[in-house]
Amino acid sequence: MKVSIITVVWNNVKTIKDTIDSVLGQTYANIEYIIVDGASTDGTFEIIQNYSDKITKIVSESDKGIYDGLNKGVSLATGDVIAFLHSDDVYAN
């Protein structure tokens, strides 16, 4: 079973690295990780790019807010289960 995890972010340079590391640290093997960035201007996208080889899909473009970003992520997801992890959240150990 494939799990799609979607993170939507806009200008959250302070915590996006922790969020990404939290997803990439999961031991479940079949994870599709999608990040939708709302055209950040504070360095967030540069951090995301540092992980581009480990993130399944990255979108960075202006949007109409968080729900638009979430919907973009869902439209890209191919998993059997879809989860959202916001850009200032992390998974527990």
Short mmCIF file of C-alpha atoms in Angstrom, two decimals:
data_model
loop_
_atom_site.label_atom_id
_atom_site.label_comp_id
_atom_site.label_asym_id
_atom_site.label_seq_id
_atom_site.Cartn_x
_atom_site.Cartn_y
_atom_site.Cartn_z
CA MET A 1 0.00 0.00 0.00
CA LYS A 2 1.38 3.38 -1.02
CA VAL A 3 1.05 6.33 1.36
CA SER A 4 1.10 9.84 -0.10
CA ILE A 5 2.24 12.53 2.33
CA ILE A 6 1.57 16.12 1.30
CA THR A 7 3.22 19.18 2.82
CA VAL A 8 2.02 22.62 1.83
CA VAL A 9 4.31 25.52 2.69
CA TRP A 10 4.72 29.22 2.13
CA ASN A 11 7.59 31.21 3.65
CA ASN A 12 8.38 28.85 6.52
CA VAL A 13 12.16 28.69 6.43
CA LYS A 14 12.35 28.13 10.20
CA THR A 15 10.70 24.69 10.33
CA ILE A 16 10.48 23.19 6.82
CA LYS A 17 13.73 21.25 7.27
CA ASP A 18 12.40 19.58 10.43
CA THR A 19 9.19 18.65 8.63
CA ILE A 20 11.03 17.15 5.66
CA ASP A 21 13.43 15.25 7.92
CA SER A 22 10.46 13.90 9.84
CA VAL A 23 8.89 12.44 6.70
CA LEU A 24 12.15 11.12 5.31
CA GLY A 25 12.91 9.49 8.65
CA GLN A 26 9.89 7.20 8.46
CA THR A 27 10.69 3.51 8.15
CA TYR A 28 7.70 2.60 5.98
CA ALA A 29 9.12 1.97 2.52
CA ASN A 30 6.28 2.91 0.16
CA ILE A 31 5.91 6.65 0.76
CA GLU A 32 5.27 9.21 -1.94
CA TYR A 33 6.25 12.64 -0.61
CA ILE A 34 4.77 15.71 -2.26
CA ILE A 35 5.63 19.29 -1.33
CA VAL A 36 3.57 22.19 -2.64
CA ASP A 37 5.30 25.53 -2.09
CA GLY A 38 3.34 28.72 -2.62
CA ALA A 39 6.28 30.53 -4.27
CA SER A 40 8.17 31.23 -1.04
CA THR A 41 10.61 34.14 -1.02
CA ASP A 42 12.38 33.58 2.33
CA GLY A 43 14.70 30.68 1.50
CA THR A 44 12.14 27.92 2.04
CA PHE A 45 12.31 26.71 -1.55
CA GLU A 46 16.10 26.53 -1.44
CA ILE A 47 15.87 24.17 1.56
CA ILE A 48 13.31 22.04 -0.29
CA GLN A 49 15.62 21.87 -3.31
CA ASN A 50 18.37 20.44 -1.10
CA TYR A 51 16.14 17.36 -0.73
CA SER A 52 14.96 17.16 -4.34
CA ASP A 53 16.47 13.71 -4.84
CA LYS A 54 14.41 12.34 -1.94
CA ILE A 55 11.08 14.09 -2.53
CA THR A 56 8.76 12.50 -5.07
CA LYS A 57 7.15 15.68 -6.40
CA ILE A 58 7.83 19.37 -5.79
CA VAL A 59 5.60 22.18 -7.00
CA SER A 60 6.50 25.82 -6.42
CA GLU A 61 4.09 28.40 -7.76
CA SER A 62 1.72 31.07 -6.56
CA ASP A 63 -1.58 29.77 -5.31
CA LYS A 64 -4.79 31.00 -3.73
CA GLY A 65 -3.91 29.93 -0.18
CA ILE A 66 -3.49 26.80 1.88
CA TYR A 67 -6.58 24.99 0.60
CA ASP A 68 -5.56 25.57 -3.00
CA GLY A 69 -2.16 24.14 -2.16
CA LEU A 70 -3.70 21.12 -0.43
CA ASN A 71 -5.92 20.47 -3.43
CA LYS A 72 -2.91 20.67 -5.76
CA GLY A 73 -1.17 18.08 -3.62
CA VAL A 74 -4.17 15.76 -3.63
CA SER A 75 -4.42 16.02 -7.41
CA LEU A 76 -0.79 14.86 -7.69
CA ALA A 77 -1.07 12.04 -5.16
CA THR A 78 -1.17 8.44 -6.36
CA GLY A 79 -1.22 6.70 -2.97
CA ASP A 80 -3.86 4.44 -1.49
CA VAL A 81 -3.80 6.63 1.62
CA ILE A 82 -3.29 10.41 1.65
CA ALA A 83 -1.90 12.23 4.67
CA PHE A 84 -1.15 15.89 5.31
CA LEU A 85 1.80 17.08 7.36
CA HIS A 86 1.93 20.85 7.57
CA SER A 87 5.21 22.72 7.29
CA ASP A 88 5.60 23.36 11.01
CA ASP A 89 4.66 19.85 12.15
CA VAL A 90 6.67 16.66 12.63
CA TYR A 91 5.80 13.02 13.17
CA ALA A 92 6.37 11.53 16.62
CA ASN A 93 9.18 9.01 16.98
#
